[in-house]
GROMACS .gro file of C-alpha atoms in nm:
model
   73
    1GLU     CA    1   0.296  -1.122  -0.354
    2LYS     CA    2   0.312  -1.038   0.015
    3LEU     CA    3   0.009  -0.811  -0.012
    4SER     CA    4  -0.185  -1.077  -0.204
    5ALA     CA    5  -0.108  -1.335   0.064
    6GLN     CA    6  -0.274  -1.122   0.333
    7GLY     CA    7  -0.619  -1.150   0.186
    8GLY     CA    8  -0.881  -0.880   0.220
    9ILE     CA    9  -0.688  -0.652  -0.015
   10GLU     CA   10  -0.865  -0.531  -0.326
   11PHE     CA   11  -0.633  -0.474  -0.618
   12LEU     CA   12  -0.771  -0.232  -0.876
   13ALA     CA   13  -0.535  -0.333  -1.158
   14PRO     CA   14  -0.260  -0.585  -1.221
   15ARG     CA   15   0.078  -0.502  -1.070
   16GLU     CA   16   0.293  -0.307  -1.313
   17ALA     CA   17   0.670  -0.321  -1.253
   18ASN     CA   18   0.712  -0.110  -0.937
   19SER     CA   19   0.352   0.009  -0.892
   20VAL     CA   20   0.047  -0.142  -0.722
   21PHE     CA   21  -0.308  -0.009  -0.737
   22LEU     CA   22  -0.520  -0.076  -0.425
   23ARG     CA   23  -0.851   0.024  -0.276
   24LEU     CA   24  -0.788   0.168   0.073
   25SER     CA   25  -1.045   0.297   0.319
   26GLU     CA   26  -0.999   0.645   0.464
   27ASP     CA   27  -0.913   0.494   0.804
   28CYS     CA   28  -0.654   0.265   0.647
   29ARG     CA   29  -0.501   0.553   0.449
   30LYS     CA   30  -0.478   0.770   0.762
   31PHE     CA   31  -0.320   0.488   0.961
   32LEU     CA   32  -0.056   0.429   0.694
   33TYR     CA   33   0.016   0.802   0.664
   34GLU     CA   34   0.060   0.823   1.041
   35ARG     CA   35   0.317   0.543   1.008
   36GLY     CA   36   0.509   0.750   0.752
   37TRP     CA   37   0.402   0.577   0.429
   38ARG     CA   38   0.332   0.801   0.129
   39PHE     CA   39   0.139   0.711  -0.185
   40TYR     CA   40  -0.092   0.864  -0.442
   41ALA     CA   41  -0.470   0.889  -0.403
   42LEU     CA   42  -0.584   0.925  -0.760
   43LEU     CA   43  -0.842   0.667  -0.855
   44GLY     CA   44  -1.168   0.801  -0.720
   45LYS     CA   45  -1.241   0.830  -0.352
   46ASP     CA   46  -1.047   0.527  -0.231
   47GLY     CA   47  -0.819   0.415  -0.515
   48HIS     CA   48  -0.447   0.452  -0.449
   49ARG     CA   49  -0.127   0.397  -0.643
   50LEU     CA   50   0.168   0.268  -0.445
   51MET     CA   51   0.512   0.306  -0.598
   52CYS     CA   52   0.837   0.143  -0.487
   53SER     CA   53   1.176   0.279  -0.572
   54TRP     CA   54   1.408   0.032  -0.739
   55ASP     CA   55   1.618   0.014  -0.422
   56THR     CA   56   1.329  -0.078  -0.191
   57THR     CA   57   1.438  -0.354   0.047
   58GLU     CA   58   1.254  -0.671   0.148
   59GLU     CA   59   1.249  -0.533   0.504
   60GLU     CA   60   1.064  -0.220   0.386
   61ILE     CA   61   0.812  -0.432   0.199
   62ASP     CA   62   0.762  -0.651   0.506
   63ALA     CA   63   0.713  -0.341   0.724
   64PHE     CA   64   0.455  -0.196   0.485
   65ALA     CA   65   0.270  -0.528   0.460
   66GLU     CA   66   0.260  -0.551   0.841
   67ASP     CA   67   0.133  -0.193   0.876
   68LEU     CA   68  -0.130  -0.261   0.611
   69ARG     CA   69  -0.235  -0.576   0.799
   70GLN     CA   70  -0.261  -0.380   1.124
   71SER     CA   71  -0.462  -0.105   0.957
   72SER     CA   72  -0.732  -0.349   0.857
   73SER     CA   73  -0.762  -0.532   1.188
   0.00000   0.00000   0.00000
């Protein structure tokens, strides 16, 4: 929901439980990796699967959403 609210995010598939599939540019991916985020690049050149553990906190989600916002500005 927080990622959807940002706008400018392309979802590649509906959210499934604890996974989200997004299209990320190479610059965005590098920025997020530099911030310490890890996710799977597996859907072509720019498709990525993001997984959350079941104990992921709201603060962690907020931090990721903010880093994602910054990566696209």
